[in-house]
Coordinates of C-alpha atoms and ligand atoms in Angstrom, one line a residue:
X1 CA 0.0 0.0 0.0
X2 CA 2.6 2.3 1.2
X3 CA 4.6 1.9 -2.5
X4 CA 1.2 3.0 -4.3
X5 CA 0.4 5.6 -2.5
X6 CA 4.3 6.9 -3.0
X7 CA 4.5 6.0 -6.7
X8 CA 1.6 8.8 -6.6
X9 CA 2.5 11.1 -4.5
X10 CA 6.2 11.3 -7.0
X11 CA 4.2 11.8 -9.7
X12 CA 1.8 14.3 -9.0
X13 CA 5.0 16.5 -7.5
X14 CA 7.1 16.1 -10.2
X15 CA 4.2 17.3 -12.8
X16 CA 3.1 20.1 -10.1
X17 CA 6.9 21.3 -9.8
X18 CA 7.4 21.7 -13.6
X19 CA 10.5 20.2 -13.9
X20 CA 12.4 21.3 -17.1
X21 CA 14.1 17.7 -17.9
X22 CA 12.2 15.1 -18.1
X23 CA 13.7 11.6 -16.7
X24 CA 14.3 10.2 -19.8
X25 CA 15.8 13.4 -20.7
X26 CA 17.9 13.2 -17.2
X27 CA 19.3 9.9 -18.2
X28 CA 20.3 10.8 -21.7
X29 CA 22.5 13.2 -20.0
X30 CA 24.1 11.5 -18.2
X31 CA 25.9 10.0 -21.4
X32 CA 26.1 13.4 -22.5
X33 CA 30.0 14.6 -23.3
X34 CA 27.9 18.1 -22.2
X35 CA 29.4 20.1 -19.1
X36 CA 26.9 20.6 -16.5
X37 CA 27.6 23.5 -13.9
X38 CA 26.7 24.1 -10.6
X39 CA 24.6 27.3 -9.5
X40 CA 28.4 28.4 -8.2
X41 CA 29.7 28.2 -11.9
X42 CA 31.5 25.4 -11.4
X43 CA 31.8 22.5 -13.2
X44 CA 29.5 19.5 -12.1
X45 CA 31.9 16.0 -12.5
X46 CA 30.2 12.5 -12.7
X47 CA 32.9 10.0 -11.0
X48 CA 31.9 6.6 -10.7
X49 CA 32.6 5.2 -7.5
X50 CA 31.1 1.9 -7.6
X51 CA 30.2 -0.3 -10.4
X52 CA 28.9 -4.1 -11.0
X53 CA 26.8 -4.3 -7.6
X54 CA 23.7 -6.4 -7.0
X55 CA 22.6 -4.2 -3.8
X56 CA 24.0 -0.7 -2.5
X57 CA 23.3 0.9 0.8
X58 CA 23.3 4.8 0.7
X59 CA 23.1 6.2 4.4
X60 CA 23.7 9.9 6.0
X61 CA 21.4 11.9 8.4
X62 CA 18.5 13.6 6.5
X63 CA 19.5 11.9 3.2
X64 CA 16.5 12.8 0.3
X65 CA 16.1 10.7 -2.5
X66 CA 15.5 12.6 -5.4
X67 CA 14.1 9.8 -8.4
X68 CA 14.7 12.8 -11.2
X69 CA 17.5 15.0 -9.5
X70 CA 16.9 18.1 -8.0
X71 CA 13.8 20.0 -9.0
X72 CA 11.9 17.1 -9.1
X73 CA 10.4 15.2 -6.9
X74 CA 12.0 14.4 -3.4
X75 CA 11.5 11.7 -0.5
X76 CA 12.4 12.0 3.3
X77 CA 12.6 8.9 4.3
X78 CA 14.7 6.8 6.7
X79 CA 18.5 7.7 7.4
X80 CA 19.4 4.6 5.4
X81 CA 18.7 3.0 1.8
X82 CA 19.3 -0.3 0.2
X83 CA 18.9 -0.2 -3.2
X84 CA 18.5 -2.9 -6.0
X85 CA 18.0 -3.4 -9.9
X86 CA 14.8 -5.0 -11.1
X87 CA 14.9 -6.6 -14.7
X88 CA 18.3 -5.1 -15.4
X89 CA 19.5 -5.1 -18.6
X90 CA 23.2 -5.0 -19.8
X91 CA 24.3 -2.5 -22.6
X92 CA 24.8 -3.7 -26.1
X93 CA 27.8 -2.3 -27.3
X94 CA 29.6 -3.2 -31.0
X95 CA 33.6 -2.9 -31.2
X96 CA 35.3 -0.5 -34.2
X97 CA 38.4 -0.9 -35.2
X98 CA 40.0 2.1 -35.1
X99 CA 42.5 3.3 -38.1
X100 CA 42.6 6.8 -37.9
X101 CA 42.1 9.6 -35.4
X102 CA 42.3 13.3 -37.1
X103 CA 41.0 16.6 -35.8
X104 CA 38.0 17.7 -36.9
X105 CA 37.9 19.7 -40.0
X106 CA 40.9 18.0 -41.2
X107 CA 41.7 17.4 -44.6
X108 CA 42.9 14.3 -45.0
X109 CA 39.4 12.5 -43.6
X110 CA 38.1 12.1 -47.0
X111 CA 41.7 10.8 -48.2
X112 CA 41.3 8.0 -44.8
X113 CA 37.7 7.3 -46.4
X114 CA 38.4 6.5 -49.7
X115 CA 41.6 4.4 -48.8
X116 CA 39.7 2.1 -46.3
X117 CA 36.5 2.3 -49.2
X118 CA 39.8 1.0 -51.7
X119 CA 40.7 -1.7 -49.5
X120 CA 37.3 -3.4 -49.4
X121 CA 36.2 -2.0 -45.8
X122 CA 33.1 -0.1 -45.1
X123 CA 34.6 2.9 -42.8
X124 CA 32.5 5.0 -40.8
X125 CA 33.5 7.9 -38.2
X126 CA 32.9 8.8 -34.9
X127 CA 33.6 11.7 -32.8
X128 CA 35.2 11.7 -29.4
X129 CA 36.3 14.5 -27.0
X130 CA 33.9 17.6 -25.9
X131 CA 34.1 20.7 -27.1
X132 CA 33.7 23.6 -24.3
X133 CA 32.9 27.1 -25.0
X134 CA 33.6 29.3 -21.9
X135 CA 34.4 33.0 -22.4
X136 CA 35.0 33.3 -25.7
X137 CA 37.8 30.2 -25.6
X138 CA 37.3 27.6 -27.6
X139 CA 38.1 24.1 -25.6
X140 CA 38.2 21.6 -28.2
X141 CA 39.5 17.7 -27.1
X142 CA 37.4 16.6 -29.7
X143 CA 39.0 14.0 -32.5
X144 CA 37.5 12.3 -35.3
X145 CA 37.9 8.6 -35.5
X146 CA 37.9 6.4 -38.5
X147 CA 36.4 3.1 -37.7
X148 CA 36.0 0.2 -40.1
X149 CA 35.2 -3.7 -39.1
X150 CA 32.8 -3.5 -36.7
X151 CA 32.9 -6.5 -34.0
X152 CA 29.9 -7.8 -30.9
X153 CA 33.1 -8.6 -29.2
X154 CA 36.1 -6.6 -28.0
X155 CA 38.5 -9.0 -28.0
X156 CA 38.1 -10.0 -31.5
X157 CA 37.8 -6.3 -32.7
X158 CA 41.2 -6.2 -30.8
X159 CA 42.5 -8.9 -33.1
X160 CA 41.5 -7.8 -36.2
X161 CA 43.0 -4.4 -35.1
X162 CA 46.4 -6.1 -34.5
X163 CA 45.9 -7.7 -37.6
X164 CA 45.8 -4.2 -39.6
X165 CA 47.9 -2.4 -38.0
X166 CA 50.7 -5.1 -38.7
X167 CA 49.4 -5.3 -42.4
X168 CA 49.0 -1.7 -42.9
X169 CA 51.7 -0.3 -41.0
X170 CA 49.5 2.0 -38.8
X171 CA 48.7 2.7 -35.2
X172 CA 45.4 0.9 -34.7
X173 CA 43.1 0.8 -31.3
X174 CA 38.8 0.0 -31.0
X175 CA 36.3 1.9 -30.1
X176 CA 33.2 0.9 -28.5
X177 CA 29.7 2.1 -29.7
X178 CA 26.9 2.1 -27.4
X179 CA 24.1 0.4 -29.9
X180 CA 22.0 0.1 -26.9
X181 CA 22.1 1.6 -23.6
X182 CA 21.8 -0.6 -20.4
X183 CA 18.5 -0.6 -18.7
X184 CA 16.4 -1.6 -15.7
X185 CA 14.2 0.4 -12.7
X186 CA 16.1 1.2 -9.9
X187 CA 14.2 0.5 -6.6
X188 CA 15.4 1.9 -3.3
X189 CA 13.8 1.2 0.2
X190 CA 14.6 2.5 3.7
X191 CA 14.7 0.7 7.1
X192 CA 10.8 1.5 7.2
X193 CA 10.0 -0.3 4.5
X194 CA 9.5 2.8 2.2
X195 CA 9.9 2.1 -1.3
X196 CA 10.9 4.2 -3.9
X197 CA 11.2 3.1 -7.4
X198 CA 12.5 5.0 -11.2
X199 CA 13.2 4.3 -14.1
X200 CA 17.1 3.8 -14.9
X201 CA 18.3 6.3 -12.2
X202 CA 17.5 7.1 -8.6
X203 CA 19.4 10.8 -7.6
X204 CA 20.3 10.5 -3.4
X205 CA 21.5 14.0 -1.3
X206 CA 22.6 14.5 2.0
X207 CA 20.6 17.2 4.2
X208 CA 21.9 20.8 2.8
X209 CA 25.6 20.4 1.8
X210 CA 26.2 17.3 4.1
X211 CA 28.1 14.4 3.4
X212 CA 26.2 11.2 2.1
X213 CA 27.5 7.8 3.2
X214 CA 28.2 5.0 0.4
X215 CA 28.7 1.1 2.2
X216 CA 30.9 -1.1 0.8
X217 CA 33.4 0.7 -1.6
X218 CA 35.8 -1.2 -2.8
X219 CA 39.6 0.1 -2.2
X220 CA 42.4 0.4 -4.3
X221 CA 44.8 -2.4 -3.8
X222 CA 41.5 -4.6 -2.2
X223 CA 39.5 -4.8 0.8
X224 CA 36.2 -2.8 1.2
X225 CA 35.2 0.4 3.6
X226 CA 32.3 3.2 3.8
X227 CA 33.1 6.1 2.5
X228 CA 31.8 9.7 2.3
X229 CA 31.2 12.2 -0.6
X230 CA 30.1 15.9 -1.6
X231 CA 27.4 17.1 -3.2
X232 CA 25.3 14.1 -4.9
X233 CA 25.3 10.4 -5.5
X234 CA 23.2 8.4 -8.3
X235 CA 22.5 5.3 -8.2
X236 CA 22.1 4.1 -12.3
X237 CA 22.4 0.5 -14.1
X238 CA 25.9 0.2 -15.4
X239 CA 27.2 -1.6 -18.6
X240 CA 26.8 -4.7 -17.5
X241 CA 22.8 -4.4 -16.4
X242 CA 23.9 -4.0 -12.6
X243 CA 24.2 -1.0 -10.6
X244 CA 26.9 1.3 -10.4
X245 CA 26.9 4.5 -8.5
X246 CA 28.1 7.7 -9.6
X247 CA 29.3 11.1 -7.7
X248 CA 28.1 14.2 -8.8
X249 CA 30.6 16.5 -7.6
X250 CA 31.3 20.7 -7.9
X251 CA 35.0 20.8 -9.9
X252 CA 36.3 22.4 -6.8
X253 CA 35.6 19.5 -4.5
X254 CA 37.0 16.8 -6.3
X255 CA 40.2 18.9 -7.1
X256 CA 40.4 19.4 -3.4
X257 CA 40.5 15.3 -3.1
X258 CA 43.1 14.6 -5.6
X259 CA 45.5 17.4 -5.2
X260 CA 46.6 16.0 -1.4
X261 CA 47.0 12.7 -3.5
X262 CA 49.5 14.4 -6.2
X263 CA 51.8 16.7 -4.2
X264 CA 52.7 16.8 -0.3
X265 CA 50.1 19.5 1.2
X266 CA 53.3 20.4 3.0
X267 CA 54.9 21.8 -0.5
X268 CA 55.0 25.3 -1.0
X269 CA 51.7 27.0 -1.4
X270 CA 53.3 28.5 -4.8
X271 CA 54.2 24.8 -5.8
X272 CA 50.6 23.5 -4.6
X273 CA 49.1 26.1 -6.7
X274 CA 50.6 24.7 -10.1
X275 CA 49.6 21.6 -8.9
X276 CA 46.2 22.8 -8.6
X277 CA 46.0 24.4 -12.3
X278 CA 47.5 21.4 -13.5
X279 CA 45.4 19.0 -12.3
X280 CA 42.3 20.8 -13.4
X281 CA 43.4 20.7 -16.8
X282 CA 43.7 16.9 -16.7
X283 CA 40.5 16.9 -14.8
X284 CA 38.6 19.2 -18.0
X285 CA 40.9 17.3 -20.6
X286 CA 39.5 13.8 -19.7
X287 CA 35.8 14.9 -19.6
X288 CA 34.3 13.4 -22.9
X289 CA 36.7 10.9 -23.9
X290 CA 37.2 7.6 -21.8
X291 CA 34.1 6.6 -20.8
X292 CA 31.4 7.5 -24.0
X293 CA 29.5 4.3 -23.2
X294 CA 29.0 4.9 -19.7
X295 CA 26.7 6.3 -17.8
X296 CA 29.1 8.8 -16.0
X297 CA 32.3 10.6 -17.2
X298 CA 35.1 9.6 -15.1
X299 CA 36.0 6.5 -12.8
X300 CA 37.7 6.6 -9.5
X301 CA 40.2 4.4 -10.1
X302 CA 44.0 4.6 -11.6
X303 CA 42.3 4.7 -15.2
X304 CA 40.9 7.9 -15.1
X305 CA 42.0 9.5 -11.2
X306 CA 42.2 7.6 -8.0
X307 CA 39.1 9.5 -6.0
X308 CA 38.1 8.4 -2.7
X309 CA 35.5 10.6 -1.2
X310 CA 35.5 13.7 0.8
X311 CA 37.9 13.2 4.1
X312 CA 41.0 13.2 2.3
X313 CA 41.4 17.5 1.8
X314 CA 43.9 19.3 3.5
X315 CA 43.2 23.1 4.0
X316 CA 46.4 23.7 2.5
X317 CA 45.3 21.9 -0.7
X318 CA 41.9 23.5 -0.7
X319 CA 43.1 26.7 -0.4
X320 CA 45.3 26.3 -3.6
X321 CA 42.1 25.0 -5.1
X322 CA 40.4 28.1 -4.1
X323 CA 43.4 30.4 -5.0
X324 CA 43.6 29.4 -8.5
X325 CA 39.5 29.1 -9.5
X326 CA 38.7 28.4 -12.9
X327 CA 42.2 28.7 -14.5
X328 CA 43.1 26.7 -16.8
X329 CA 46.3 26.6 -18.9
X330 CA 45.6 27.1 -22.6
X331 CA 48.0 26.2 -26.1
X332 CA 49.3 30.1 -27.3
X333 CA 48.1 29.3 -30.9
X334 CA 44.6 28.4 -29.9
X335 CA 44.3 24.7 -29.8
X336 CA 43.0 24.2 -26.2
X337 CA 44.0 22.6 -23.1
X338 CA 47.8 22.0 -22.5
X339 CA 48.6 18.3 -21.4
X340 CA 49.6 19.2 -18.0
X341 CA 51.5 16.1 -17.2
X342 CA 53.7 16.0 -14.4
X343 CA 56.3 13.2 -12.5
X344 CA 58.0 13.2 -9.3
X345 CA 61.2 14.3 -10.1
X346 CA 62.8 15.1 -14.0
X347 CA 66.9 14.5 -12.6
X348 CA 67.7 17.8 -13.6
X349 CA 66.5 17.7 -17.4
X350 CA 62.7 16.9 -18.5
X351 CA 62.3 15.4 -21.3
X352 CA 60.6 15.9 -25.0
X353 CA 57.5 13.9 -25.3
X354 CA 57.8 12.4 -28.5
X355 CA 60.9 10.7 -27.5
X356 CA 59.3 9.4 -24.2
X357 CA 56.4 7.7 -25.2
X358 CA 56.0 8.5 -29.3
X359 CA 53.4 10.2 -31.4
X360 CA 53.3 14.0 -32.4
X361 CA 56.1 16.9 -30.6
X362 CA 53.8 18.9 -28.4
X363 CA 55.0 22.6 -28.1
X364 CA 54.2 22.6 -24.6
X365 CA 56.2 19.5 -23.5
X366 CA 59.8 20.2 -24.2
X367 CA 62.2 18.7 -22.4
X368 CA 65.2 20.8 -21.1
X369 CA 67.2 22.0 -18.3
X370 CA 65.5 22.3 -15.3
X371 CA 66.9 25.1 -13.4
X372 CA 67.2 29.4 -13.8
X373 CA 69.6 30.8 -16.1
X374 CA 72.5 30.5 -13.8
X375 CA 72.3 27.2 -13.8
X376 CA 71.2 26.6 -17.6
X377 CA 74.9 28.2 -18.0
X378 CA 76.5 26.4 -15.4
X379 CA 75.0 22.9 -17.0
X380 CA 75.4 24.3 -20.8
X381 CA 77.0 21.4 -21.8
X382 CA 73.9 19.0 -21.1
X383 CA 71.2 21.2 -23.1
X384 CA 71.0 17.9 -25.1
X385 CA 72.1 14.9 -23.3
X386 CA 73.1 12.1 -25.4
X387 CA 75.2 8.8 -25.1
X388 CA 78.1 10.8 -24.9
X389 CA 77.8 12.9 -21.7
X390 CA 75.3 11.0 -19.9
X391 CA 77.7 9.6 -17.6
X392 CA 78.6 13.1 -16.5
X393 CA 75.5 14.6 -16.1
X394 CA 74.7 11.7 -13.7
X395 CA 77.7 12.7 -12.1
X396 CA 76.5 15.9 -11.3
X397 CA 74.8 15.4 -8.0
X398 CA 73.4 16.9 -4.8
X399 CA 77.7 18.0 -4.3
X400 CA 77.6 19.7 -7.5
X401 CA 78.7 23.2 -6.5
X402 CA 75.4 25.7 -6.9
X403 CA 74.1 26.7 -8.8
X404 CA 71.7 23.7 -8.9
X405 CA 68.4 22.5 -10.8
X406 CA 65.5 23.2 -9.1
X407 CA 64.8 19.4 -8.3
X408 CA 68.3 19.0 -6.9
X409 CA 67.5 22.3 -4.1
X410 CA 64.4 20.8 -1.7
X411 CA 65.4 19.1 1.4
X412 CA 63.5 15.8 0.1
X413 CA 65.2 16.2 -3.4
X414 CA 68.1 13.2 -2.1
X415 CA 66.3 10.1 -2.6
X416 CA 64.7 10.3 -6.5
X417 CA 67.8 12.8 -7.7
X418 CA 70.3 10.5 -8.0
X419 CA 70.0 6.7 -7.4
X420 CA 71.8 3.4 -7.8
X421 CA 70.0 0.1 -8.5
X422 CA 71.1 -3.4 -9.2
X423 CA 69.1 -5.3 -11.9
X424 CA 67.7 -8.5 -11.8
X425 CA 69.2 -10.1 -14.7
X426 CA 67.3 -13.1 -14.6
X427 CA 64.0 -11.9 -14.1
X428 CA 64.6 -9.0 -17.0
X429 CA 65.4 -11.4 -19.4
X430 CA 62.3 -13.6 -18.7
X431 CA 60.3 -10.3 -19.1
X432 CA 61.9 -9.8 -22.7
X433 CA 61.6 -13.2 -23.0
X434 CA 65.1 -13.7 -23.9
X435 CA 66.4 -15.9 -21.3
X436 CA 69.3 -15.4 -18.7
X437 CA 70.6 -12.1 -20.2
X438 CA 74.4 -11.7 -21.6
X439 CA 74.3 -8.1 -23.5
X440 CA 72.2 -4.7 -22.6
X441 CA 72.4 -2.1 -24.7
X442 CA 71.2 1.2 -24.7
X443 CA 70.2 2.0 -28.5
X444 CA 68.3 5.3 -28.2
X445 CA 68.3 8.3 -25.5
X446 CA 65.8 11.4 -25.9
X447 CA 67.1 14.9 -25.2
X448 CA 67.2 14.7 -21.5
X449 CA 69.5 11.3 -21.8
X450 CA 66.4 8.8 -20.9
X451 CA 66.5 5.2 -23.0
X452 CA 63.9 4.9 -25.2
X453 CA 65.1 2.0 -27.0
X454 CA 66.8 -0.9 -25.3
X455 CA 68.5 -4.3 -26.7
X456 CA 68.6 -7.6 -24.6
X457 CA 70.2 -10.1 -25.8
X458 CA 70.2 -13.7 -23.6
X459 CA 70.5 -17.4 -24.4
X460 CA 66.9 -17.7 -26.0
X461 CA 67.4 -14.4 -28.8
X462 CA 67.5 -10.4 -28.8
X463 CA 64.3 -8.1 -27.9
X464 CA 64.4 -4.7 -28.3
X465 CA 62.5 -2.4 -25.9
X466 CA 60.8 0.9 -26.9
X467 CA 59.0 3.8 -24.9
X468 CA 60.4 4.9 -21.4
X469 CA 58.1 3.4 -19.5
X470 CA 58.5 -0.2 -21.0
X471 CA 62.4 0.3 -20.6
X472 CA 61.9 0.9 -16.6
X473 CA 59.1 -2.4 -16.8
X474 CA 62.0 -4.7 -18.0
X475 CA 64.6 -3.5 -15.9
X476 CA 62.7 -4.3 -12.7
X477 CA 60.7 -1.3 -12.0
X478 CA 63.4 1.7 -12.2
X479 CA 62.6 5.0 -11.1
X480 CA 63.3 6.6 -14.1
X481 CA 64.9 5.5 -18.1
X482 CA 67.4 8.4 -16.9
X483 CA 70.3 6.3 -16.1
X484 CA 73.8 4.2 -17.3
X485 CA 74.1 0.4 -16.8
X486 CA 77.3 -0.8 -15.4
X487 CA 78.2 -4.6 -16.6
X488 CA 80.5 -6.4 -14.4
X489 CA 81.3 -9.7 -16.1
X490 CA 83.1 -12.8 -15.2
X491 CA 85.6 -15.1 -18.0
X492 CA 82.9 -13.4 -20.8
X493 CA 79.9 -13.8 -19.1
X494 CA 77.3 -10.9 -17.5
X495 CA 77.5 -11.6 -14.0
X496 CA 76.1 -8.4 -12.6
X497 CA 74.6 -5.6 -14.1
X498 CA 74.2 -1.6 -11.8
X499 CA 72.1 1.2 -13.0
X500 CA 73.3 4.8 -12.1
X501 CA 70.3 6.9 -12.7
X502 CA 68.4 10.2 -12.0
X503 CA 65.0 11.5 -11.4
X504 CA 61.7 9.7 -10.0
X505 CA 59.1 9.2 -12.9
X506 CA 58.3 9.8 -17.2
X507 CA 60.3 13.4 -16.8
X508 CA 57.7 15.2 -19.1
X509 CA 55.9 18.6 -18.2
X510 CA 56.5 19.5 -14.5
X511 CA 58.9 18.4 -12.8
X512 CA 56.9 18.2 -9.0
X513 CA 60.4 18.9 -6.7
X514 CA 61.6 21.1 -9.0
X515 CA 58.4 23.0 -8.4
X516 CA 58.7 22.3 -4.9
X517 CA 62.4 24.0 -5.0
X518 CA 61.6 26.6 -7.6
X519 CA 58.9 28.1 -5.5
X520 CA 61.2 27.8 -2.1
X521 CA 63.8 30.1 -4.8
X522 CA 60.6 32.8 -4.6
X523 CA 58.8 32.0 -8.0
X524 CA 55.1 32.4 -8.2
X525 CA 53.2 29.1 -9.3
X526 CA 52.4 31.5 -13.1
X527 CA 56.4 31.4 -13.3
X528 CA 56.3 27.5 -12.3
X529 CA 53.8 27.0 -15.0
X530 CA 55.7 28.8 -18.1
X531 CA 59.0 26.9 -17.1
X532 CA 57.4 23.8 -17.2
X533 CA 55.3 23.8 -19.9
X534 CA 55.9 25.9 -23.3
X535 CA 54.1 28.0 -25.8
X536 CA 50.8 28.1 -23.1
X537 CA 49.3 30.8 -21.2
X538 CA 47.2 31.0 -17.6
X539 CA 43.5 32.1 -17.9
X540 CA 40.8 32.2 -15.4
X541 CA 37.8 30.3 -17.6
X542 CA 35.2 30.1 -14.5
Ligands
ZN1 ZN1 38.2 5.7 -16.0
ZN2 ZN1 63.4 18.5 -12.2

């Protein structure tokens, strides 16, 4: 009786209210590469928190379930829900292999058409990326995709991708298509044995800006635990017809998670502002692209950002948050955000992007000396480091008479700016899969001296290694491809291989302790953010 009379009284308020969005229409935005904003003007984030549940239990004092969102129709009802999927239905998604991406308005898409039409394929586009327009700035992530060979199943899409790239000579990745979006009602019911039931989505809010409660969240690295959030939580049916629950969360809010997660709240509030305005371009930079078939923008986890929930800010974070509102750093010649990628520590010398991971050189992610102009001169001699003065660039350590790189000033710079590892020679030839290794060779360094391409050869046959992050996989996990191997052999054989290296991560954009000990040398985080990343420009969007 009590569900009837409910079901009624939702209704009737919801028509009575005049609600601009409809449910359906609610729902169809959530797969919406749109930006919502909040009535601060800020923007409005949909991180899934949990995913691929049979039951969920929402709980906080005074929590309101909202079936349509706010503006709709609300219920007070008991301080806790369960809530469960009736008739759920998974998405139907088809697989596209992927053989071109090209911005939009580029030439060369009819050229891609006509070549795939030539080769027998039936090729079709897609577009990915949003495409923001806040005061008068274009923000365009958006890339054209050209698709042929459409596949029910990813891993066979991911063969036949493999099998024209290798044919073809091209870069080649799939792309799902939502053909038919997951479905089921969503029924919620408190402790009283109120029950409140919608169609696809169920909105929950704690009482006026509290926290809600979500049971049960899985952690990174296992194990479960309760955990809180800001602003909203939905409760929607996922890919897979169960039900995932999503965070609605103000840009500012989320920012103020992650940042204490990225940099030390202890660094310099110059150094956590960069961090701040770099992080909120990745943040704006990822809305749009990695989860199109989903029913939220973002995940939680390392694939988009680790997020856990409100509890985790520290006022020294927040107020760098707050400090640098709505800026964003922008390309000088007009083509949007800048890749604001940073790593722990760069060893004195960041690194071009091209060389470190492939693809097209970004103006904004040079690699070069990291230090003032005293130093630059000081260190002349390593503006490019190649095979030939590696060795005494690593040399040049924490003794090195001032003036220093930035990342070589900070108090904590000692234990990522130079390093010494041995190498597991057996288990780095297994990962090659060359067997007990008896030659490494560095055949390739980028500009800042990292090895990009690597030989092994061992008793089984020679692998090479490209990329700087598969060169530190095979060695055993090395803080950085920054570094010269040492051999020790015994009557002709590799007994014993030492790498001397430098810096703590990839070595692109920022460089997070030179930040640290640029802004301790009295730079302002606008200064930080010029050094670190070229041809780009600060501008408050929101
Ligand atoms: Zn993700
Ligand atoms: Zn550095």
């Amino acid at each position: 009786m009590r569900l009837a009379a409910l079901t009624v009284a939702v209704a009737l308020s919801v028509s009575a209210r005049g609600d601009e969005l409809s449910g359906a229409d609610k729902l169809r935005l959530q797969y919406s590469n749109q930006l919502a904003w909040t009535q601060d003007g800020l923007p409005l984030v949909t991180v899934r928190v949990m995913e691929g549940r049979d039951e969920v239990v929402i709980s906080a004092a005074g929590v309101r379930v909202l079936p349509d969102g706010e503006g709709g129709a609300e219920v007070r009802g008991g301080g806790s829900w369960t809530v469960r999927v009736q008739g759920g239905k998974p998405a139907k998604l088809k697989w596209h292999v992927v053989v071109a991406r090209l911005k939009p308005g580029d030439e060369k898409l009819q050229d891609e058409l006509r070549t795939w039409r030539e080769r027998g394929e039936k090729p079709r586009t897609f577009e990915t990326g949003a495409l923001f327009a806040i005061k008068g700035e274009v923000l365009d992530s958006r890339r054209v995709l050209v698709a042929v060979s459409p596949r029910d199943d990813e891993a066979q899409a991911r063969a036949a991708a493999q099998a024209l790239a290798a044919k073809h000579g091209i870069d080649a990745g799939v792309h799902p298509e939502l053909a038919e979006r997951a479905a089921g009602a969503v029924e919620a019911s408190d402790e009283k044995g109120v029950v409140v039931r919608n169609d696809g989505i169920l909105w929950f809010a704690g009482a006026a800006g509290g926290l809600i409660e979500l049971h049960d969240v899985d952690k990174e690295g296992g194990g479960r635990e309760h955990r809180r959030y800001f602003g909203k939580l939905y409760v929607t049916v996922d890919r897979a017809g169960k039900l995932a629950v999503v965070n609605a969360v103000a840009e500012d809010k989320l920012l103020a998670g992650l940042v204490p997660a990225e940099m030390p709240a202890s660094a310099p509030p110059e150094a956590l502002k960069a961090q701040a305005v770099a992080a909120r371009n990745e943040l704006l930079a990822k809305l749009g692209t990695p989860h199109l078939t989903d029913p939220y923008r973002l995940c939680s986890t390392q694939h988009c950002q680790v997020y856990a929930g409100a509890g985790r800010e520290d006022s020294r974070s927040t107020a760098a948050v707050a400090a640098t509102r709505g800026e964003l750093l922008l390309r000088d010649d007009g083509s949007g955000l800048v890749d604001t990628v940073y790593s722990s520590s760069c060893g004195g010398h960041g690194e071009d992007n091209d060389k470190a991971w492939g693809g097209a050189p970004d103006p904004s992610l040079r690699g070069k000396i990291d230090g003032d102009a005293a130093t630059a001169r000081r260190l002349s001699a390593f503006e490019r480091i190649g095979e030939d003065n590696v060795a005494a660039f690593l040399a040049d350590g924490l003794d090195a008479p001032p003036p220093r790189p930035y990342c070589a000033r900070p108090k904590g710079a000692a234990s990522s700016y130079r390093w010494h590892k041995k190498i597991d020679l057996a288990a780095a030839g297994e990962r090659a899969q060359v067997g007990k290794p008896t030659a490494v060779e560095v055949l390739e360094r980028g500009v800042s001296g990292r090895v990009i391409r690597l030989r092994l050869t061992g008793e089984r046959g020679k692998a090479e290694v490209r990329g700087e992050l598969e060169v530190r996989r095979t060695l055993g996990g090395l803080k950085s491809a920054l570094f010269v191997l040492e051999p020790r052999s015994d009557g002709g054989q590799l007994v014993e291989l030492t790498a001397h290296g430098g810096g703590h991560g990839h070595g692109l954009g920022m460089c997070q302790t030179g930040a640290a000990g640029m802004a301790e040398s009295g730079a302002s985080y606008r200064e930080l953010l010029k050094h670190y990343y070229g041809a780009s420009h600060l501008k408050r969007m929101y």
